[in-house]
Amino acid sequence: MNVSVVLFTSDLRLHDHRPLRAALESAPQVVPLFVRDPAVDRAGFAAPNRLAFLADCLADLDAGLRDRGGRLVVRHGDTAAEVCAVAREADADEVHTAAGCSGFARGREQRLRRALESDGRRLYVHDGVVTVLPAGEVTPGGSDHFALFTPYYRRWSAEPPRSPVAAPRAVPVPHGVRSDEVPARDAVEGVSDGLAVGGESEGRRRLGAWMSRHVDAYEDRHDDLAGDLTSRLSPYLHFGAVSATELVHRARTRGGPGAEAFVRQVCWRDFHHQVLNARPRSATRDYRPRHDRWRHGQRAEADLRAWKEGRTGYPVVDAAMRQLAHEGWMHNRARLVAASFLTKTLYLDWRTGARHFLDLLVDGDVADNQLNWQWVAGTGTDSRPNRVLNPVLQAKKYDPVGAYVRRWVPELADLEPPLIHEPWKLTAAERASRGYPDPTVALADGLARFRRARGLD
Ligand code: FAD
């Protein structure tokens, strides 16, 4: 066999890429292919920030392949049809790709397999490319997945880590395979001003800086909202520009409590992927129904709007929502506080919040977004489903001098704690002059409503 095809999906990198390695071992030439499939847009997964980041990733992948004597082939259209067309053009017998965990990815894989087989070609699906451990590889007795994080983490940690695969030195690509233009970031409208630059080169640069300078402080500082001392690698992981396996490998090689706390957090990503893999419907349906009758109607709509716009009157929540709009990214602690506020204090359906996050987050991911939302809403895997985060206490603890709020809520920038976290304690005249809203709901009322709804009182 002379040619094989590598279909890139959520794995836009050259380092630690097993499908590419396998394709290069089975044929002297490969066609590295990315299909921009409108089905992704129809399924609601495309959003300006992610499309812009994707454009960066594809341009960088193309550049990396060109450095190795090859190039990226990009096609627009239905994945199965385009892969078959490319395989025919290149006279390739095999297609290699990474296993996905979502219902969407698995449906796409099945259609692709059928289409290729009816053409007399074979699809090879490689596990453990998107996640560290393949989803479903470890299971507890009597179930097809782990429903709680801690036992999963214990089991996951006991698995011998796979060594990352080196990037190939050369990628020979046959002539004559047509490519559409690699999409340009500039062509995407509605992108957040502060969006990060995408691509494997940038991801690897950040990974190196993170491992050498910041990971040791992770255990103590990861919740510091203003310090911003987490890795910010999530978008690179979401697009596969950085390999989760390599990340864990490097952190474990470095060792120490900071590195292990970081590895534990990366394990959450695998955890959610194995839940979604076993329960694809948990992307939209309650994983553990609590018989919620979420609020509807005009008042609920107005509360949702205020939350999205960062105008709830709770400074840390508003700072979080404004960071999301400006950067297409939000600190994990801020995500927890903002999501708890929506689902518990405002008692609004987690799906509405998850949708808004997916519309903006550059790392917006079906497994991580939907299942974290469910975790916070108490319909997911949290063993304490009715905990409610108090945004004032959270702000005092994780933004003690108010620097995070000051950064994102200029109306309050001249205030100090405790007022910066509780501006409703200002006089009515002072509040009016700032143009900052009064609280949408009193925390005690929100809590009482939630407890009633869940039948806790
Ligand atoms: P770090 O703290 O440096 O952690 C390293 C990596 O571990 C992250 O990049 C991420 O891949 C993984 N990780 C960390 N925490 C979690 C977690 N709770 N669940 C799953 N993986 C985790 N993460 C996404 O990647 N995509 C999402 O769409 C997403 N939506 C979220 C929605 C809500 C409501 C909440 C509470 C969390 C969500 N997260 C999501 C998880 C987490 O907030 C982000 O992964 C993290 O903030 C990214 O920043 P970082 O790369 O600096 O993380």
Short mmCIF file of C-alpha atoms and ligand atoms in Angstrom, two decimals:
data_model
loop_
_atom_site.label_atom_id
_atom_site.label_comp_id
_atom_site.label_asym_id
_atom_site.label_seq_id
_atom_site.Cartn_x
_atom_site.Cartn_y
_atom_site.Cartn_z
CA MET A 1 0.00 0.00 0.00
CA ASN A 2 1.32 3.43 -0.94
CA VAL A 3 -0.98 5.93 0.73
CA SER A 4 -3.07 6.16 3.86
CA VAL A 5 -5.28 8.99 5.11
CA VAL A 6 -5.19 10.53 8.59
CA LEU A 7 -8.42 12.22 9.55
CA PHE A 8 -7.78 14.92 12.20
CA THR A 9 -10.72 15.89 14.40
CA SER A 10 -10.11 16.96 18.05
CA ASP A 11 -6.40 16.17 17.84
CA LEU A 12 -4.84 19.03 15.88
CA ARG A 13 -1.18 18.33 16.61
CA LEU A 14 1.87 16.47 15.38
CA HIS A 15 3.36 15.46 18.75
CA ASP A 16 1.98 12.35 20.42
CA HIS A 17 -0.34 11.60 17.51
CA ARG A 18 -0.89 7.86 17.26
CA PRO A 19 -3.12 7.83 14.15
CA LEU A 20 -0.46 9.77 12.23
CA ARG A 21 2.27 7.48 13.50
CA ALA A 22 0.25 4.38 12.52
CA ALA A 23 -0.50 5.80 9.07
CA LEU A 24 3.18 6.56 8.47
CA GLU A 25 4.11 3.04 9.54
CA SER A 26 1.61 1.45 7.16
CA ALA A 27 2.32 3.51 4.03
CA PRO A 28 5.18 5.63 2.65
CA GLN A 29 2.82 8.55 1.99
CA VAL A 30 -0.10 9.98 3.97
CA VAL A 31 -2.82 12.52 3.38
CA PRO A 32 -3.35 14.59 6.57
CA LEU A 33 -6.99 15.63 6.27
CA PHE A 34 -9.33 17.92 8.16
CA VAL A 35 -12.98 18.13 7.15
CA ARG A 36 -14.91 21.26 8.03
CA ASP A 37 -18.31 19.56 8.35
CA PRO A 38 -21.48 21.72 8.48
CA ALA A 39 -23.04 19.03 10.70
CA VAL A 40 -20.86 20.43 13.53
CA ASP A 41 -22.55 23.82 13.10
CA ARG A 42 -26.01 22.25 12.85
CA ALA A 43 -25.39 20.35 16.09
CA GLY A 44 -24.70 23.71 17.79
CA PHE A 45 -21.00 23.07 18.43
CA ALA A 46 -19.60 25.87 16.27
CA ALA A 47 -19.17 29.28 17.91
CA PRO A 48 -17.07 32.27 16.76
CA ASN A 49 -14.42 31.92 19.47
CA ARG A 50 -13.89 28.25 18.76
CA LEU A 51 -13.96 28.77 14.98
CA ALA A 52 -11.25 31.44 15.31
CA PHE A 53 -9.15 29.22 17.55
CA LEU A 54 -9.71 26.31 15.16
CA ALA A 55 -8.46 28.46 12.27
CA ASP A 56 -5.24 29.11 14.23
CA CYS A 57 -4.87 25.40 14.97
CA LEU A 58 -5.32 24.40 11.33
CA ALA A 59 -2.90 27.07 10.08
CA ASP A 60 -0.32 25.91 12.61
CA LEU A 61 -0.85 22.24 11.75
CA ASP A 62 -0.41 23.08 8.07
CA ALA A 63 2.80 24.97 8.87
CA GLY A 64 4.11 22.05 10.96
CA LEU A 65 3.37 19.62 8.14
CA ARG A 66 5.04 21.90 5.59
CA ASP A 67 8.17 21.98 7.77
CA ARG A 68 8.14 18.19 7.40
CA GLY A 69 7.72 18.21 3.63
CA GLY A 70 3.93 17.80 3.64
CA ARG A 71 0.80 19.92 3.93
CA LEU A 72 -2.71 19.81 5.36
CA VAL A 73 -5.62 18.94 3.10
CA VAL A 74 -8.81 20.74 4.12
CA ARG A 75 -12.23 19.89 2.74
CA HIS A 76 -15.64 21.39 3.40
CA GLY A 77 -18.59 19.01 3.46
CA ASP A 78 -19.95 15.83 4.96
CA THR A 79 -17.14 13.97 6.73
CA ALA A 80 -17.90 10.50 5.36
CA ALA A 81 -18.34 11.77 1.78
CA GLU A 82 -15.19 13.90 1.86
CA VAL A 83 -12.98 11.23 3.44
CA CYS A 84 -14.14 8.71 0.83
CA ALA A 85 -13.51 11.22 -1.96
CA VAL A 86 -9.99 11.96 -0.69
CA ALA A 87 -9.23 8.24 -0.24
CA ARG A 88 -10.32 7.63 -3.82
CA GLU A 89 -8.29 10.57 -5.18
CA ALA A 90 -5.19 9.40 -3.32
CA ASP A 91 -5.91 5.70 -3.93
CA ALA A 92 -5.59 5.07 -0.19
CA ASP A 93 -6.74 1.78 1.38
CA GLU A 94 -6.69 2.87 5.00
CA VAL A 95 -7.96 5.79 7.05
CA HIS A 96 -6.68 6.43 10.58
CA THR A 97 -8.47 8.60 13.09
CA ALA A 98 -8.85 9.17 16.86
CA ALA A 99 -11.78 7.74 18.85
CA GLY A 100 -14.26 10.33 20.08
CA CYS A 101 -16.46 10.13 23.17
CA SER A 102 -19.58 12.11 22.32
CA GLY A 103 -22.65 10.69 20.62
CA PHE A 104 -21.93 13.05 17.72
CA ALA A 105 -18.36 11.78 17.28
CA ARG A 106 -19.38 8.15 17.51
CA GLY A 107 -22.22 8.60 15.01
CA ARG A 108 -19.77 10.25 12.62
CA GLU A 109 -17.33 7.39 13.08
CA GLN A 110 -20.00 4.76 12.33
CA ARG A 111 -21.13 6.51 9.15
CA LEU A 112 -17.53 6.88 8.06
CA ARG A 113 -16.78 3.21 8.67
CA ARG A 114 -19.80 2.11 6.63
CA ALA A 115 -18.98 4.48 3.77
CA LEU A 116 -15.34 3.38 3.62
CA GLU A 117 -16.14 -0.30 3.84
CA SER A 118 -18.65 -0.09 1.03
CA ASP A 119 -15.81 1.42 -0.99
CA GLY A 120 -13.49 -1.46 -0.05
CA ARG A 121 -11.37 0.56 2.41
CA ARG A 122 -10.70 0.27 6.14
CA LEU A 123 -11.07 2.64 9.05
CA TYR A 124 -8.68 2.35 12.02
CA VAL A 125 -9.88 4.14 15.14
CA HIS A 126 -7.15 4.84 17.73
CA ASP A 127 -7.97 5.07 21.43
CA GLY A 128 -6.32 7.28 24.02
CA VAL A 129 -5.62 10.20 21.68
CA VAL A 130 -8.18 12.66 23.01
CA THR A 131 -8.05 11.46 26.62
CA VAL A 132 -5.24 9.95 28.70
CA LEU A 133 -7.05 6.68 29.33
CA PRO A 134 -9.46 5.54 26.64
CA ALA A 135 -13.03 6.14 27.82
CA GLY A 136 -14.42 2.84 29.09
CA GLU A 137 -10.99 1.28 29.61
CA VAL A 138 -11.42 1.12 33.39
CA THR A 139 -14.79 0.38 34.94
CA PRO A 140 -15.97 -0.45 38.45
CA GLY A 141 -17.51 -3.88 39.12
CA GLY A 142 -21.12 -3.99 37.91
CA SER A 143 -21.18 -0.80 35.85
CA ASP A 144 -19.99 0.47 32.49
CA HIS A 145 -18.53 3.68 33.95
CA PHE A 146 -17.48 5.40 37.16
CA ALA A 147 -20.20 7.66 38.53
CA LEU A 148 -17.97 9.21 41.22
CA PHE A 149 -14.70 11.01 40.66
CA THR A 150 -12.57 9.84 43.62
CA PRO A 151 -12.72 6.09 42.90
CA TYR A 152 -12.15 6.86 39.23
CA TYR A 153 -9.08 8.95 40.04
CA ARG A 154 -7.70 6.15 42.23
CA ARG A 155 -8.17 3.56 39.47
CA TRP A 156 -6.95 5.95 36.73
CA SER A 157 -3.80 6.75 38.73
CA ALA A 158 -2.98 3.06 39.09
CA GLU A 159 -2.83 2.54 35.30
CA PRO A 160 0.71 2.63 33.92
CA PRO A 161 1.00 5.83 31.89
CA ARG A 162 1.58 5.47 28.16
CA SER A 163 4.71 7.22 26.86
CA PRO A 164 4.01 10.04 24.40
CA VAL A 165 4.84 9.36 20.76
CA ALA A 166 7.43 11.66 19.17
CA ALA A 167 6.40 13.96 16.32
CA PRO A 168 7.39 12.56 12.92
CA ARG A 169 10.47 14.04 11.24
CA ALA A 170 8.94 13.86 7.75
CA VAL A 171 5.39 13.60 6.47
CA PRO A 172 5.43 12.78 2.74
CA VAL A 173 2.11 13.76 1.15
CA PRO A 174 1.20 12.66 -2.40
CA HIS A 175 0.71 15.30 -5.10
CA GLY A 176 -2.60 15.95 -6.72
CA VAL A 177 -5.00 15.80 -3.75
CA ARG A 178 -7.19 18.87 -3.90
CA SER A 179 -7.46 21.08 -0.79
CA ASP A 180 -9.87 23.89 0.00
CA GLU A 181 -8.41 26.98 1.65
CA VAL A 182 -7.33 26.64 5.26
CA PRO A 183 -9.92 28.83 7.07
CA ALA A 184 -8.60 32.21 8.24
CA ARG A 185 -9.10 33.55 11.78
CA ASP A 186 -9.73 37.05 10.41
CA ALA A 187 -12.74 35.80 8.46
CA VAL A 188 -14.59 34.85 11.67
CA GLU A 189 -16.95 37.51 13.04
CA GLY A 190 -18.05 38.05 16.63
CA VAL A 191 -14.80 36.88 18.25
CA SER A 192 -14.01 37.98 21.83
CA ASP A 193 -11.38 40.75 21.95
CA GLY A 194 -9.18 38.91 24.42
CA LEU A 195 -9.26 35.48 22.77
CA ALA A 196 -6.05 33.44 23.09
CA VAL A 197 -3.98 32.48 20.06
CA GLY A 198 -4.55 28.86 19.03
CA GLY A 199 -2.30 26.18 17.59
CA GLU A 200 0.13 23.49 18.64
CA SER A 201 3.18 25.81 18.62
CA GLU A 202 1.51 28.23 21.02
CA GLY A 203 0.15 25.36 23.12
CA ARG A 204 3.58 23.79 23.46
CA ARG A 205 5.14 27.13 24.34
CA ARG A 206 2.57 27.58 27.11
CA LEU A 207 2.98 24.00 28.26
CA GLY A 208 6.76 24.45 28.58
CA ALA A 209 6.40 27.74 30.49
CA TRP A 210 3.73 26.24 32.75
CA MET A 211 5.79 23.19 33.65
CA SER A 212 8.96 25.12 34.33
CA ARG A 213 7.53 28.14 36.13
CA HIS A 214 4.06 27.68 37.61
CA VAL A 215 2.99 24.09 38.16
CA ASP A 216 4.71 23.83 41.58
CA ALA A 217 2.44 26.55 42.98
CA TYR A 218 -0.72 24.96 41.56
CA GLU A 219 -1.90 23.16 44.67
CA ASP A 220 -1.90 26.33 46.77
CA ARG A 221 -2.85 28.93 44.16
CA HIS A 222 -5.26 27.32 41.66
CA ASP A 223 -8.32 28.93 43.26
CA ASP A 224 -6.86 32.43 43.39
CA LEU A 225 -9.20 34.28 41.02
CA ALA A 226 -7.07 37.35 40.46
CA GLY A 227 -3.75 35.49 40.49
CA ASP A 228 -4.85 33.60 37.38
CA LEU A 229 -2.36 30.86 38.15
CA THR A 230 -3.92 27.91 36.35
CA SER A 231 -2.41 26.58 33.15
CA ARG A 232 -4.96 28.03 30.69
CA LEU A 233 -4.28 24.96 28.58
CA SER A 234 -7.96 23.97 28.30
CA PRO A 235 -8.53 25.29 24.75
CA TYR A 236 -5.35 23.55 23.54
CA LEU A 237 -6.58 20.34 25.16
CA HIS A 238 -10.07 20.76 23.70
CA PHE A 239 -8.69 21.04 20.16
CA GLY A 240 -6.01 18.46 20.84
CA ALA A 241 -3.24 20.96 20.05
CA VAL A 242 -1.64 19.66 23.25
CA SER A 243 -1.83 16.00 24.23
CA ALA A 244 -3.35 15.23 27.63
CA THR A 245 -1.09 12.17 27.85
CA GLU A 246 2.02 14.27 27.31
CA LEU A 247 0.79 16.76 29.90
CA VAL A 248 0.38 14.06 32.53
CA HIS A 249 3.66 12.45 31.56
CA ARG A 250 5.57 15.71 31.96
CA ALA A 251 3.84 16.61 35.22
CA ARG A 252 4.53 13.17 36.72
CA THR A 253 8.15 13.32 35.58
CA ARG A 254 8.49 16.64 37.34
CA GLY A 255 6.71 15.35 40.46
CA GLY A 256 5.76 17.19 43.65
CA PRO A 257 2.42 18.17 45.19
CA GLY A 258 1.73 20.96 42.66
CA ALA A 259 2.24 18.63 39.71
CA GLU A 260 0.08 15.90 41.26
CA ALA A 261 -2.74 18.35 42.06
CA PHE A 262 -2.57 19.41 38.43
CA VAL A 263 -2.67 15.80 37.18
CA ARG A 264 -5.72 15.20 39.37
CA GLN A 265 -7.46 18.10 37.64
CA VAL A 266 -6.60 16.73 34.20
CA CYS A 267 -8.14 13.46 35.39
CA TRP A 268 -11.48 15.28 35.76
CA ARG A 269 -11.40 15.70 32.01
CA ASP A 270 -11.02 11.95 31.47
CA PHE A 271 -13.68 11.34 34.11
CA HIS A 272 -16.28 13.43 32.29
CA HIS A 273 -15.37 11.87 28.96
CA GLN A 274 -15.92 8.36 30.30
CA VAL A 275 -19.33 9.41 31.70
CA LEU A 276 -20.36 10.92 28.37
CA ASN A 277 -19.05 7.91 26.50
CA ALA A 278 -21.26 5.60 28.56
CA ARG A 279 -24.23 8.02 28.78
CA PRO A 280 -24.27 10.11 25.58
CA ARG A 281 -27.66 11.54 26.53
CA SER A 282 -26.20 13.23 29.59
CA ALA A 283 -25.16 15.99 27.18
CA THR A 284 -28.73 17.24 27.38
CA ARG A 285 -30.63 15.15 29.93
CA ASP A 286 -30.25 15.04 33.69
CA TYR A 287 -27.75 12.37 34.62
CA ARG A 288 -29.51 12.01 37.97
CA PRO A 289 -32.96 13.59 37.71
CA ARG A 290 -33.96 15.66 40.76
CA HIS A 291 -37.45 16.38 39.43
CA ASP A 292 -36.61 20.02 39.05
CA ARG A 293 -39.26 22.35 37.75
CA TRP A 294 -36.94 25.13 36.67
CA ARG A 295 -38.30 28.67 36.55
CA HIS A 296 -39.84 29.94 33.33
CA GLY A 297 -41.57 33.12 32.26
CA GLN A 298 -40.68 36.79 31.96
CA ARG A 299 -38.99 37.18 35.33
CA ALA A 300 -36.87 34.11 34.71
CA GLU A 301 -35.94 35.45 31.25
CA ALA A 302 -34.92 38.77 32.76
CA ASP A 303 -32.77 37.03 35.38
CA LEU A 304 -31.10 34.94 32.68
CA ARG A 305 -30.38 38.06 30.65
CA ALA A 306 -28.88 39.84 33.67
CA TRP A 307 -26.66 36.81 34.35
CA LYS A 308 -25.45 36.63 30.74
CA GLU A 309 -24.71 40.35 30.67
CA GLY A 310 -22.85 40.36 33.98
CA ARG A 311 -25.46 42.54 35.66
CA THR A 312 -26.78 40.37 38.50
CA GLY A 313 -25.64 42.82 41.18
CA TYR A 314 -23.28 40.17 42.66
CA PRO A 315 -19.83 41.47 41.76
CA VAL A 316 -17.95 38.17 41.56
CA VAL A 317 -20.65 36.62 39.37
CA ASP A 318 -20.67 39.68 37.13
CA ALA A 319 -16.87 39.71 36.93
CA ALA A 320 -16.96 36.06 35.87
CA MET A 321 -19.54 36.64 33.15
CA ARG A 322 -17.68 39.65 31.83
CA GLN A 323 -14.42 37.72 31.73
CA LEU A 324 -16.23 35.07 29.67
CA ALA A 325 -17.51 37.65 27.19
CA HIS A 326 -14.13 39.37 26.89
CA GLU A 327 -11.81 36.36 26.72
CA GLY A 328 -13.99 33.41 25.73
CA TRP A 329 -12.55 31.78 28.84
CA MET A 330 -13.25 31.83 32.56
CA HIS A 331 -11.35 30.75 35.66
CA ASN A 332 -12.59 27.41 37.09
CA ARG A 333 -13.56 28.91 40.46
CA ALA A 334 -15.49 31.63 38.64
CA ARG A 335 -17.26 28.96 36.53
CA LEU A 336 -18.33 27.18 39.71
CA VAL A 337 -19.65 30.37 41.31
CA ALA A 338 -21.42 31.62 38.17
CA ALA A 339 -23.02 28.23 37.47
CA SER A 340 -24.12 27.72 41.07
CA PHE A 341 -25.65 31.19 41.04
CA LEU A 342 -27.65 30.43 37.90
CA THR A 343 -28.85 26.96 38.80
CA LYS A 344 -29.34 27.30 42.52
CA THR A 345 -29.69 30.94 43.54
CA LEU A 346 -31.73 31.86 40.43
CA TYR A 347 -33.05 28.32 40.01
CA LEU A 348 -32.75 28.36 36.22
CA ASP A 349 -32.25 25.27 34.07
CA TRP A 350 -28.58 24.26 33.80
CA ARG A 351 -29.07 23.75 30.05
CA THR A 352 -29.62 27.49 29.51
CA GLY A 353 -26.36 28.28 31.29
CA ALA A 354 -24.49 25.50 29.53
CA ARG A 355 -25.74 26.81 26.17
CA HIS A 356 -24.46 30.30 26.92
CA PHE A 357 -21.08 28.91 27.98
CA LEU A 358 -20.91 26.83 24.79
CA ASP A 359 -21.69 29.93 22.74
CA LEU A 360 -18.65 31.71 24.17
CA LEU A 361 -16.09 29.34 25.69
CA VAL A 362 -13.06 28.70 23.51
CA ASP A 363 -12.63 25.41 25.40
CA GLY A 364 -16.41 24.72 25.19
CA ASP A 365 -16.61 20.96 25.18
CA VAL A 366 -19.65 18.68 25.32
CA ALA A 367 -18.21 16.38 27.97
CA ASP A 368 -16.56 18.99 30.17
CA ASN A 369 -19.13 21.74 29.85
CA GLN A 370 -22.35 19.77 30.08
CA LEU A 371 -21.16 17.45 32.84
CA ASN A 372 -19.62 20.22 34.91
CA TRP A 373 -22.89 22.11 34.61
CA GLN A 374 -24.74 19.00 35.76
CA TRP A 375 -22.26 18.58 38.61
CA VAL A 376 -22.93 22.13 39.81
CA ALA A 377 -26.70 21.85 39.29
CA GLY A 378 -26.75 18.69 41.39
CA THR A 379 -28.18 16.61 38.55
CA GLY A 380 -24.75 15.14 37.77
CA THR A 381 -22.03 13.27 39.61
CA ASP A 382 -21.59 15.51 42.67
CA SER A 383 -22.08 13.48 45.84
CA ARG A 384 -23.44 16.66 47.51
CA PRO A 385 -26.03 17.70 44.93
CA ASN A 386 -27.71 20.37 47.04
CA ARG A 387 -24.67 22.43 48.01
CA VAL A 388 -25.09 26.10 47.14
CA LEU A 389 -22.09 28.38 46.73
CA ASN A 390 -22.61 31.73 48.40
CA PRO A 391 -21.08 34.27 45.97
CA VAL A 392 -20.16 36.72 48.74
CA LEU A 393 -18.31 34.14 50.83
CA GLN A 394 -16.67 32.73 47.70
CA ALA A 395 -15.53 36.22 46.71
CA LYS A 396 -14.13 36.94 50.16
CA LYS A 397 -12.23 33.67 50.14
CA TYR A 398 -10.94 33.52 46.57
CA ASP A 399 -10.73 37.24 45.77
CA PRO A 400 -9.82 38.59 49.21
CA VAL A 401 -8.58 42.01 48.11
CA GLY A 402 -11.19 42.38 45.36
CA ALA A 403 -8.63 42.44 42.54
CA TYR A 404 -10.64 40.10 40.29
CA VAL A 405 -13.80 42.15 40.67
CA ARG A 406 -11.84 45.38 40.17
CA ARG A 407 -10.42 44.02 36.90
CA TRP A 408 -13.78 43.20 35.36
CA VAL A 409 -16.33 45.49 37.05
CA PRO A 410 -15.06 49.06 36.58
CA GLU A 411 -18.18 50.50 38.25
CA LEU A 412 -16.78 49.22 41.56
CA ALA A 413 -13.06 49.64 40.89
CA ASP A 414 -12.48 52.26 43.59
CA LEU A 415 -14.01 50.14 46.36
CA GLU A 416 -12.17 47.98 48.89
CA PRO A 417 -13.39 44.83 50.67
CA PRO A 418 -15.88 44.25 52.12
CA LEU A 419 -17.86 46.83 50.08
CA ILE A 420 -16.48 45.73 46.72
CA HIS A 421 -18.11 42.34 47.34
CA GLU A 422 -21.29 43.78 48.87
CA PRO A 423 -22.00 47.06 47.06
CA TRP A 424 -25.67 46.97 48.11
CA LYS A 425 -24.41 48.24 51.48
CA LEU A 426 -23.61 51.60 49.86
CA THR A 427 -26.23 54.32 50.17
CA ALA A 428 -28.92 54.42 47.48
CA ALA A 429 -27.43 57.64 46.09
CA GLU A 430 -23.93 56.13 45.88
CA ARG A 431 -25.30 53.06 44.16
CA ALA A 432 -27.28 55.10 41.64
CA SER A 433 -24.24 57.21 40.73
CA ARG A 434 -22.23 54.12 39.82
CA GLY A 435 -24.75 52.59 37.45
CA TYR A 436 -24.21 49.20 39.00
CA PRO A 437 -27.40 47.13 39.47
CA ASP A 438 -28.93 46.10 42.76
CA PRO A 439 -28.99 42.32 43.39
CA THR A 440 -31.39 40.35 41.19
CA VAL A 441 -32.49 38.39 44.25
CA ALA A 442 -31.55 38.38 47.94
CA LEU A 443 -29.32 35.36 48.63
CA ALA A 444 -31.54 34.16 51.46
CA ASP A 445 -34.61 34.24 49.20
CA GLY A 446 -32.79 32.39 46.43
CA LEU A 447 -31.62 29.75 48.87
CA ALA A 448 -35.08 29.30 50.36
CA ARG A 449 -36.61 28.95 46.87
CA PHE A 450 -34.04 26.32 45.92
CA ARG A 451 -34.49 24.33 49.11
CA ARG A 452 -38.26 24.35 48.64
CA ALA A 453 -37.93 23.25 45.02
CA ARG A 454 -35.71 20.33 45.99
CA GLY A 455 -38.00 19.39 48.87
CA LEU A 456 -35.28 20.00 51.46
CA ASP A 457 -37.42 21.93 53.94
P1 FAD B 1 -6.18 24.00 34.96
O1 FAD B 1 -6.62 24.28 36.34
O2 FAD B 1 -4.81 24.37 34.57
O3 FAD B 1 -6.41 22.44 34.75
C1 FAD B 1 -5.71 21.70 33.73
C2 FAD B 1 -6.69 21.00 32.83
O4 FAD B 1 -7.48 20.06 33.57
C3 FAD B 1 -7.70 21.92 32.19
O5 FAD B 1 -7.16 22.56 31.07
C4 FAD B 1 -8.82 20.96 31.84
O6 FAD B 1 -8.57 20.25 30.65
C5 FAD B 1 -8.77 19.97 32.99
N1 FAD B 1 -9.76 20.32 34.01
C6 FAD B 1 -9.60 21.11 35.07
N2 FAD B 1 -10.73 21.16 35.79
C7 FAD B 1 -11.64 20.41 35.16
C8 FAD B 1 -12.98 20.06 35.40
N3 FAD B 1 -13.67 20.49 36.46
N4 FAD B 1 -13.61 19.27 34.50
C9 FAD B 1 -12.95 18.80 33.42
N5 FAD B 1 -11.68 19.09 33.15
C10 FAD B 1 -11.02 19.88 34.00
N6 FAD B 1 -13.50 22.72 30.91
C11 FAD B 1 -13.34 22.58 29.59
O7 FAD B 1 -12.26 22.19 29.15
N7 FAD B 1 -14.36 22.85 28.73
C12 FAD B 1 -15.57 23.29 29.15
O8 FAD B 1 -16.47 23.51 28.35
C13 FAD B 1 -15.75 23.48 30.56
N8 FAD B 1 -16.93 23.95 31.05
C14 FAD B 1 -17.09 24.09 32.41
C15 FAD B 1 -18.32 24.53 32.90
C16 FAD B 1 -18.51 24.68 34.26
C17 FAD B 1 -19.84 25.13 34.81
C18 FAD B 1 -17.45 24.37 35.15
C19 FAD B 1 -17.66 24.50 36.63
C20 FAD B 1 -16.24 23.93 34.68
C21 FAD B 1 -16.04 23.78 33.30
N9 FAD B 1 -14.80 23.32 32.78
C22 FAD B 1 -14.66 23.16 31.42
C23 FAD B 1 -13.74 22.85 33.68
C24 FAD B 1 -12.70 23.89 34.10
O9 FAD B 1 -13.33 25.03 34.57
C25 FAD B 1 -11.75 24.27 32.97
O10 FAD B 1 -11.22 23.12 32.38
C26 FAD B 1 -10.59 25.11 33.49
O11 FAD B 1 -11.06 26.26 34.12
C27 FAD B 1 -9.67 25.47 32.36
O12 FAD B 1 -8.63 26.29 32.81
P2 FAD B 1 -7.13 25.77 32.88
O13 FAD B 1 -6.77 25.13 31.59
O14 FAD B 1 -6.31 26.89 33.34
O15 FAD B 1 -7.27 24.64 33.99
#
